[in-house]
Short mmCIF file of C-alpha atoms in Angstrom, two decimals:
data_model
loop_
_atom_site.label_atom_id
_atom_site.label_comp_id
_atom_site.label_asym_id
_atom_site.label_seq_id
_atom_site.Cartn_x
_atom_site.Cartn_y
_atom_site.Cartn_z
CA UNK A 1 1.85 12.47 19.85
CA UNK A 2 4.21 9.64 20.67
CA UNK A 3 7.47 11.25 21.89
CA UNK A 4 9.45 8.25 20.59
CA UNK A 5 8.02 8.45 17.09
CA UNK A 6 10.67 8.89 14.42
CA UNK A 7 8.15 9.71 11.68
CA UNK A 8 7.28 13.34 11.03
CA UNK A 9 6.28 15.46 8.05
CA UNK A 10 5.89 19.13 7.30
CA UNK A 11 2.43 20.44 6.55
CA UNK A 12 3.71 21.46 3.15
CA UNK A 13 4.70 17.86 2.39
CA UNK A 14 1.33 16.54 3.53
CA UNK A 15 -0.62 19.15 1.58
CA UNK A 16 1.27 18.16 -1.55
CA UNK A 17 0.52 14.46 -0.96
CA UNK A 18 -3.23 15.00 -0.95
CA UNK A 19 -3.36 18.09 -3.18
CA UNK A 20 -4.84 20.18 -0.38
CA UNK A 21 -4.80 23.96 0.10
CA UNK A 22 -2.70 24.72 3.16
CA UNK A 23 -3.49 27.63 5.43
CA UNK A 24 -0.62 27.86 7.91
CA UNK A 25 3.13 27.40 8.12
CA UNK A 26 4.32 24.97 5.45
CA UNK A 27 7.39 24.15 7.58
CA UNK A 28 5.40 23.16 10.68
CA UNK A 29 5.97 19.46 11.46
CA UNK A 30 3.51 16.85 12.73
CA UNK A 31 4.39 13.36 13.89
CA UNK A 32 1.08 11.56 14.40
CA UNK A 33 -2.60 11.44 13.50
CA UNK A 34 -5.18 11.85 16.24
CA UNK A 35 -8.83 12.71 16.90
CA UNK A 36 -9.96 16.28 17.39
CA UNK A 37 -10.43 15.71 21.11
CA UNK A 38 -7.15 13.87 21.75
CA UNK A 39 -4.77 15.71 19.43
CA UNK A 40 -1.91 17.86 20.70
CA UNK A 41 0.18 20.58 19.02
CA UNK A 42 2.39 18.01 17.28
CA UNK A 43 -0.54 16.05 15.82
CA UNK A 44 -2.60 16.22 12.65
CA UNK A 45 -6.35 15.69 13.02
CA UNK A 46 -9.25 15.59 10.59
CA UNK A 47 -12.95 16.45 10.35
CA UNK A 48 -14.87 14.24 7.95
CA UNK A 49 -18.20 13.82 9.75
CA UNK A 50 -20.39 16.78 10.71
CA UNK A 51 -21.26 15.02 13.95
CA UNK A 52 -17.78 15.97 15.22
CA UNK A 53 -17.92 19.60 14.15
CA UNK A 54 -18.67 20.56 17.75
CA UNK A 55 -15.12 19.50 18.69
CA UNK A 56 -13.33 21.58 16.05
CA UNK A 57 -13.21 24.96 17.79
CA UNK A 58 -11.72 23.45 20.96
CA UNK A 59 -9.11 21.20 19.38
CA UNK A 60 -5.45 21.48 20.37
CA UNK A 61 -4.24 19.85 17.14
CA UNK A 62 -1.35 21.38 15.26
CA UNK A 63 -3.35 21.16 12.05
CA UNK A 64 -6.64 19.75 10.77
CA UNK A 65 -7.76 18.18 7.50
CA UNK A 66 -11.19 19.60 6.69
CA UNK A 67 -13.68 20.69 4.05
CA UNK A 68 -13.62 24.38 3.02
CA UNK A 69 -17.04 24.98 4.58
CA UNK A 70 -15.57 24.32 8.06
CA UNK A 71 -12.43 26.40 7.71
CA UNK A 72 -13.82 29.45 9.53
CA UNK A 73 -14.26 27.42 12.74
CA UNK A 74 -10.71 26.01 12.80
CA UNK A 75 -8.42 27.51 15.50
CA UNK A 76 -5.16 26.22 13.96
CA UNK A 77 -3.51 25.53 10.64
CA UNK A 78 -5.58 23.46 8.24
CA UNK A 79 -5.39 21.48 5.02
CA UNK A 80 -8.46 22.23 2.96
CA UNK A 81 -9.83 19.64 0.52
CA UNK A 82 -13.18 18.49 -0.79
CA UNK A 83 -12.93 14.95 0.60
CA UNK A 84 -11.13 15.12 3.96
CA UNK A 85 -11.87 11.47 4.76
CA UNK A 86 -10.08 10.35 1.60
CA UNK A 87 -7.21 12.65 2.50
CA UNK A 88 -7.06 11.13 5.96
CA UNK A 89 -7.00 7.63 4.44
CA UNK A 90 -4.04 8.51 2.22
CA UNK A 91 -2.06 10.20 4.99
CA UNK A 92 -2.77 7.47 7.56
CA UNK A 93 -0.41 5.12 5.75
CA UNK A 94 2.45 7.58 6.15
CA UNK A 95 2.19 7.24 9.93
CA UNK A 96 1.78 3.45 10.03
CA UNK A 97 4.77 1.99 11.91
CA UNK A 98 4.41 -1.35 10.10
CA UNK A 99 4.58 0.31 6.71
CA UNK A 100 7.71 2.21 7.71
CA UNK A 101 9.60 -0.71 9.28
CA UNK A 102 12.63 -2.13 7.51
CA UNK A 103 12.80 -5.84 6.73
CA UNK A 104 14.19 -8.13 9.43
CA UNK A 105 15.02 -10.93 7.04
CA UNK A 106 14.28 -14.62 7.57
CA UNK A 107 13.93 -15.63 11.22
CA UNK A 108 16.14 -18.61 12.18
CA UNK A 109 13.05 -20.42 13.50
CA UNK A 110 11.32 -20.25 10.11
CA UNK A 111 11.28 -23.31 7.83
CA UNK A 112 11.87 -22.45 4.17
CA UNK A 113 12.02 -25.15 1.48
CA UNK A 114 15.31 -25.28 -0.39
CA UNK A 115 13.64 -24.67 -3.76
CA UNK A 116 11.42 -21.80 -2.61
CA UNK A 117 12.12 -18.54 -4.43
CA UNK A 118 12.44 -15.65 -1.99
CA UNK A 119 12.78 -12.11 -3.36
CA UNK A 120 14.72 -9.13 -2.08
CA UNK A 121 13.91 -7.43 1.25
CA UNK A 122 11.50 -10.21 2.30
CA UNK A 123 10.76 -10.74 5.97
CA UNK A 124 9.69 -14.19 7.22
CA UNK A 125 8.73 -14.48 10.88
CA UNK A 126 9.41 -17.14 13.47
CA UNK A 127 7.79 -20.56 13.03
CA UNK A 128 6.50 -19.81 9.55
CA UNK A 129 6.59 -22.69 7.06
CA UNK A 130 7.30 -22.09 3.37
CA UNK A 131 6.78 -25.26 1.32
CA UNK A 132 8.35 -26.46 -1.90
CA UNK A 133 7.74 -24.47 -5.07
CA UNK A 134 6.61 -21.30 -3.30
CA UNK A 135 7.50 -17.93 -4.83
CA UNK A 136 7.55 -14.82 -2.65
CA UNK A 137 8.27 -11.57 -4.48
CA UNK A 138 10.31 -8.57 -3.33
CA UNK A 139 9.26 -6.59 -0.29
CA UNK A 140 6.83 -9.11 1.20
CA UNK A 141 6.33 -9.60 4.94
CA UNK A 142 5.32 -13.05 6.17
CA UNK A 143 4.37 -12.82 9.83
CA UNK A 144 5.16 -15.39 12.50
CA UNK A 145 3.34 -18.71 12.38
CA UNK A 146 2.21 -18.46 8.75
CA UNK A 147 1.91 -21.50 6.48
CA UNK A 148 2.47 -21.10 2.74
CA UNK A 149 1.51 -24.28 0.89
CA UNK A 150 3.36 -25.81 -2.04
CA UNK A 151 3.47 -23.93 -5.35
CA UNK A 152 1.77 -20.82 -3.97
CA UNK A 153 2.80 -17.42 -5.30
CA UNK A 154 2.78 -14.11 -3.40
CA UNK A 155 3.15 -10.82 -5.29
CA UNK A 156 5.50 -8.03 -4.33
CA UNK A 157 4.97 -5.82 -1.26
CA UNK A 158 2.27 -8.07 0.18
CA UNK A 159 1.90 -8.55 3.92
CA UNK A 160 0.65 -11.64 5.74
CA UNK A 161 0.05 -11.00 9.41
CA UNK A 162 0.62 -13.69 12.03
CA UNK A 163 -0.90 -17.15 11.55
CA UNK A 164 -2.23 -16.77 8.02
CA UNK A 165 -2.70 -20.05 6.11
CA UNK A 166 -2.35 -20.41 2.36
CA UNK A 167 -3.06 -23.91 1.09
CA UNK A 168 -1.23 -25.26 -1.97
CA UNK A 169 -1.60 -23.60 -5.35
CA UNK A 170 -2.79 -20.19 -4.14
CA UNK A 171 -1.85 -17.04 -6.06
CA UNK A 172 -1.81 -13.69 -4.27
CA UNK A 173 -1.35 -10.45 -6.22
CA UNK A 174 0.77 -7.43 -5.36
CA UNK A 175 0.29 -5.27 -2.25
CA UNK A 176 -2.15 -7.69 -0.64
CA UNK A 177 -2.86 -7.55 3.10
CA UNK A 178 -4.01 -10.77 4.77
CA UNK A 179 -4.91 -10.51 8.44
CA UNK A 180 -4.36 -13.05 11.18
CA UNK A 181 -6.27 -16.29 11.06
CA UNK A 182 -7.56 -16.02 7.51
CA UNK A 183 -7.44 -19.19 5.42
CA UNK A 184 -7.05 -19.05 1.67
CA UNK A 185 -7.47 -22.20 -0.40
CA UNK A 186 -9.18 -24.60 1.98
CA UNK A 187 -11.46 -27.23 0.45
CA UNK A 188 -14.80 -26.09 -0.85
CA UNK A 189 -17.90 -27.68 0.68
CA UNK A 190 -18.39 -30.37 -1.94
CA UNK A 191 -20.06 -33.72 -1.20
CA UNK A 192 -22.31 -36.21 -2.99
CA UNK A 193 -24.83 -38.33 -1.09
CA UNK A 194 -25.34 -41.98 -1.99
CA UNK A 195 -28.49 -42.36 0.07
CA UNK A 196 -26.62 -43.48 3.16
CA UNK A 197 -23.55 -41.29 3.54
CA UNK A 198 -21.60 -38.42 2.01
CA UNK A 199 -18.87 -38.92 -0.59
CA UNK A 200 -16.27 -36.16 -0.61
CA UNK A 201 -15.56 -34.39 -3.91
CA UNK A 202 -11.87 -33.55 -4.27
CA UNK A 203 -11.38 -29.81 -4.78
CA UNK A 204 -8.95 -29.63 -7.67
CA UNK A 205 -8.93 -25.91 -8.39
CA UNK A 206 -7.10 -23.10 -6.62
CA UNK A 207 -7.60 -19.51 -5.46
CA UNK A 208 -6.42 -16.36 -7.23
CA UNK A 209 -6.44 -12.96 -5.53
CA UNK A 210 -5.76 -9.83 -7.59
CA UNK A 211 -3.65 -6.81 -6.68
CA UNK A 212 -4.41 -4.58 -3.67
CA UNK A 213 -6.75 -7.11 -2.05
CA UNK A 214 -7.26 -7.04 1.72
CA UNK A 215 -8.73 -9.98 3.66
CA UNK A 216 -9.81 -9.57 7.29
CA UNK A 217 -9.04 -11.82 10.21
CA UNK A 218 -10.63 -15.29 10.36
CA UNK A 219 -12.09 -15.04 6.85
CA UNK A 220 -12.07 -18.06 4.52
CA UNK A 221 -11.82 -18.23 0.74
CA UNK A 222 -12.28 -21.80 -0.50
CA UNK A 223 -10.43 -23.26 -3.48
CA UNK A 224 -12.38 -24.15 -6.61
CA UNK A 225 -13.75 -27.60 -7.30
CA UNK A 226 -12.23 -27.51 -10.79
CA UNK A 227 -11.38 -23.95 -11.88
CA UNK A 228 -10.12 -21.29 -9.47
CA UNK A 229 -12.06 -19.15 -7.02
CA UNK A 230 -11.18 -15.63 -8.20
CA UNK A 231 -11.09 -12.34 -6.31
CA UNK A 232 -10.51 -9.23 -8.45
CA UNK A 233 -8.24 -6.25 -7.95
CA UNK A 234 -8.82 -3.81 -5.07
CA UNK A 235 -11.41 -6.03 -3.38
CA UNK A 236 -11.76 -5.38 0.37
CA UNK A 237 -13.00 -8.26 2.53
CA UNK A 238 -13.81 -7.74 6.21
CA UNK A 239 -13.37 -10.23 9.06
CA UNK A 240 -15.30 -13.53 9.37
CA UNK A 241 -16.38 -13.63 5.75
CA UNK A 242 -16.99 -16.98 3.99
CA UNK A 243 -16.42 -17.21 0.22
CA UNK A 244 -17.20 -20.64 -1.17
CA UNK A 245 -15.66 -22.58 -4.06
CA UNK A 246 -15.65 -21.14 -7.58
CA UNK A 247 -17.04 -17.78 -6.51
CA UNK A 248 -15.98 -14.91 -8.78
CA UNK A 249 -15.79 -11.38 -7.34
CA UNK A 250 -15.14 -8.42 -9.63
CA UNK A 251 -12.75 -5.52 -9.14
CA UNK A 252 -13.45 -2.88 -6.52
CA UNK A 253 -15.99 -4.76 -4.38
CA UNK A 254 -16.25 -4.38 -0.61
CA UNK A 255 -17.65 -7.11 1.69
CA UNK A 256 -18.45 -6.23 5.31
CA UNK A 257 -18.15 -8.63 8.24
CA UNK A 258 -19.93 -12.00 8.27
CA UNK A 259 -20.91 -11.98 4.61
CA UNK A 260 -21.45 -15.48 3.25
CA UNK A 261 -21.33 -16.31 -0.46
CA UNK A 262 -22.30 -19.80 -1.60
CA UNK A 263 -20.56 -21.70 -4.38
CA UNK A 264 -20.26 -20.56 -8.02
CA UNK A 265 -21.91 -17.19 -7.47
CA UNK A 266 -20.56 -14.33 -9.60
CA UNK A 267 -20.40 -10.82 -8.17
CA UNK A 268 -19.77 -7.97 -10.59
CA UNK A 269 -17.46 -5.01 -10.21
CA UNK A 270 -17.85 -2.29 -7.58
CA UNK A 271 -20.49 -4.12 -5.56
CA UNK A 272 -21.01 -3.44 -1.85
CA UNK A 273 -22.28 -6.16 0.50
CA UNK A 274 -23.29 -5.04 3.99
CA UNK A 275 -22.63 -6.96 7.19
CA UNK A 276 -24.23 -10.39 7.40
CA UNK A 277 -25.42 -10.50 3.79
CA UNK A 278 -25.97 -14.00 2.42
CA UNK A 279 -25.82 -14.88 -1.28
CA UNK A 280 -27.16 -18.24 -2.44
CA UNK A 281 -25.18 -20.35 -4.88
CA UNK A 282 -25.03 -20.08 -8.69
CA UNK A 283 -26.29 -16.48 -8.75
CA UNK A 284 -25.14 -13.48 -10.78
CA UNK A 285 -24.92 -9.94 -9.43
CA UNK A 286 -24.27 -7.31 -12.06
CA UNK A 287 -21.86 -4.41 -11.60
CA UNK A 288 -22.75 -1.68 -9.12
CA UNK A 289 -25.09 -3.62 -6.85
CA UNK A 290 -25.35 -2.66 -3.18
CA UNK A 291 -26.95 -5.09 -0.69
CA UNK A 292 -27.83 -3.70 2.72
CA UNK A 293 -26.91 -5.52 5.92
CA UNK A 294 -28.46 -8.85 6.91
CA UNK A 295 -30.15 -9.32 3.53
CA UNK A 296 -30.59 -12.77 1.99
CA UNK A 297 -30.31 -12.91 -1.81
CA UNK A 298 -31.76 -16.00 -3.48
CA UNK A 299 -32.16 -14.76 -7.07
CA UNK A 300 -29.76 -13.12 -9.50
CA UNK A 301 -29.70 -9.31 -9.63
CA UNK A 302 -29.25 -8.00 -13.15
CA UNK A 303 -29.85 -4.27 -12.62
CA UNK A 304 -27.53 -2.01 -10.57
CA UNK A 305 -28.99 -0.36 -7.48
CA UNK A 306 -29.59 -0.81 -3.75
CA UNK A 307 -31.37 -3.99 -2.59
CA UNK A 308 -32.61 -5.11 0.83
CA UNK A 309 -34.51 -7.97 2.42
CA UNK A 310 -35.77 -8.87 5.89
CA UNK A 311 -37.47 -6.59 8.39
CA UNK A 312 -36.13 -3.90 10.67
CA UNK A 313 -36.07 -4.30 14.44
CA UNK A 314 -39.22 -3.54 16.41
CA UNK A 315 -40.66 -4.32 19.85
CA UNK A 316 -40.99 -8.07 20.30
CA UNK A 317 -44.74 -8.01 20.77
CA UNK A 318 -45.25 -6.16 17.49
CA UNK A 319 -42.83 -8.49 15.70
CA UNK A 320 -44.72 -11.57 16.94
CA UNK A 321 -48.02 -10.15 15.69
CA UNK A 322 -46.48 -9.33 12.33
CA UNK A 323 -45.00 -12.83 12.09
CA UNK A 324 -48.54 -14.21 12.35
CA UNK A 325 -49.64 -11.80 9.58
CA UNK A 326 -46.80 -13.02 7.32
CA UNK A 327 -48.27 -16.53 7.45
CA UNK A 328 -51.67 -15.13 6.45
CA UNK A 329 -50.47 -13.14 3.43
CA UNK A 330 -51.04 -15.89 0.86
CA UNK A 331 -54.60 -16.48 2.05
CA UNK A 332 -55.27 -12.73 2.11
CA UNK A 333 -53.95 -12.36 -1.45
CA UNK A 334 -56.20 -15.16 -2.69
CA UNK A 335 -59.26 -13.68 -0.97
CA UNK A 336 -58.44 -10.25 -2.40
CA UNK A 337 -58.14 -11.75 -5.88
CA UNK A 338 -61.55 -13.39 -5.57
CA UNK A 339 -63.06 -10.14 -4.30
CA UNK A 340 -61.63 -8.14 -7.23
CA UNK A 341 -62.93 -10.75 -9.67
CA UNK A 342 -66.42 -10.59 -8.13
CA UNK A 343 -66.40 -6.79 -8.38
CA UNK A 344 -65.38 -6.91 -12.06
CA UNK A 345 -68.11 -9.45 -12.84
CA UNK A 346 -70.85 -7.67 -10.92
#
């Protein structure tokens, strides 16, 4: 526990927040979250993965979030609930120092256009630039070094960490979190070739992000060529993700690191894309599709379910032999077809 921490809660308050059954003193206070192995008497810990059950009996935590089946092994007070990881997620925000910090106002080194509309309790960090026509709603935090392009709109209680770039005409919903280095509204990759060189296509659309969207560091969401690139509500985007122009992503999707989505692809609601997944352009993924890591999708997926492509890792020698076999598959299939036909005719 941090001795300087000003944040603390009673176990009764925390149990009420997550609708947990408390076994222990409701007035006992905790001031931090910690792992089972690192926690002290003033800390709250959690057990959400059976792999860490071995650490429960020896923990020094003041209290533990856990599933009822593990209660008998807990040496301290505990908050019992069916989904301890979800409970941990909800309580983690109570202990976040950024979430509990009061606004520091507009830094004197920030540049804010005279006609920009700035709401109440907005913080704008040093060296940030807010261009003409921008609207920033109440409770937003714009970190140092951010650039907010002309006519962009940011919904209430959103947070832009340091050095986020919003090009012109970008709309961000409420309670968004944009991490350092992400770029929203850059030009889509649009060019026409005349036989000798490339002619750039002006990207005339924008980008719209829904409410409760989070975008990881160094991710890019390109503006539309004509209409907007649209990201739905509660979409979670990891770091180093590329979303091309005119992509549409439905509510509740989650994209892990290094996902790449080519232009004009439509992803339905509640889809999960694992790390390194690539989606070709002009595809449609229906609701409830899960793509496992490092898969390449080149055709639309119109039925919900789990999809994979590629091969798992294996010793290099075996992989090289299999690579040779891959090249022979077409010939083998043709020979097998001829053999089956000869058997039928014989």
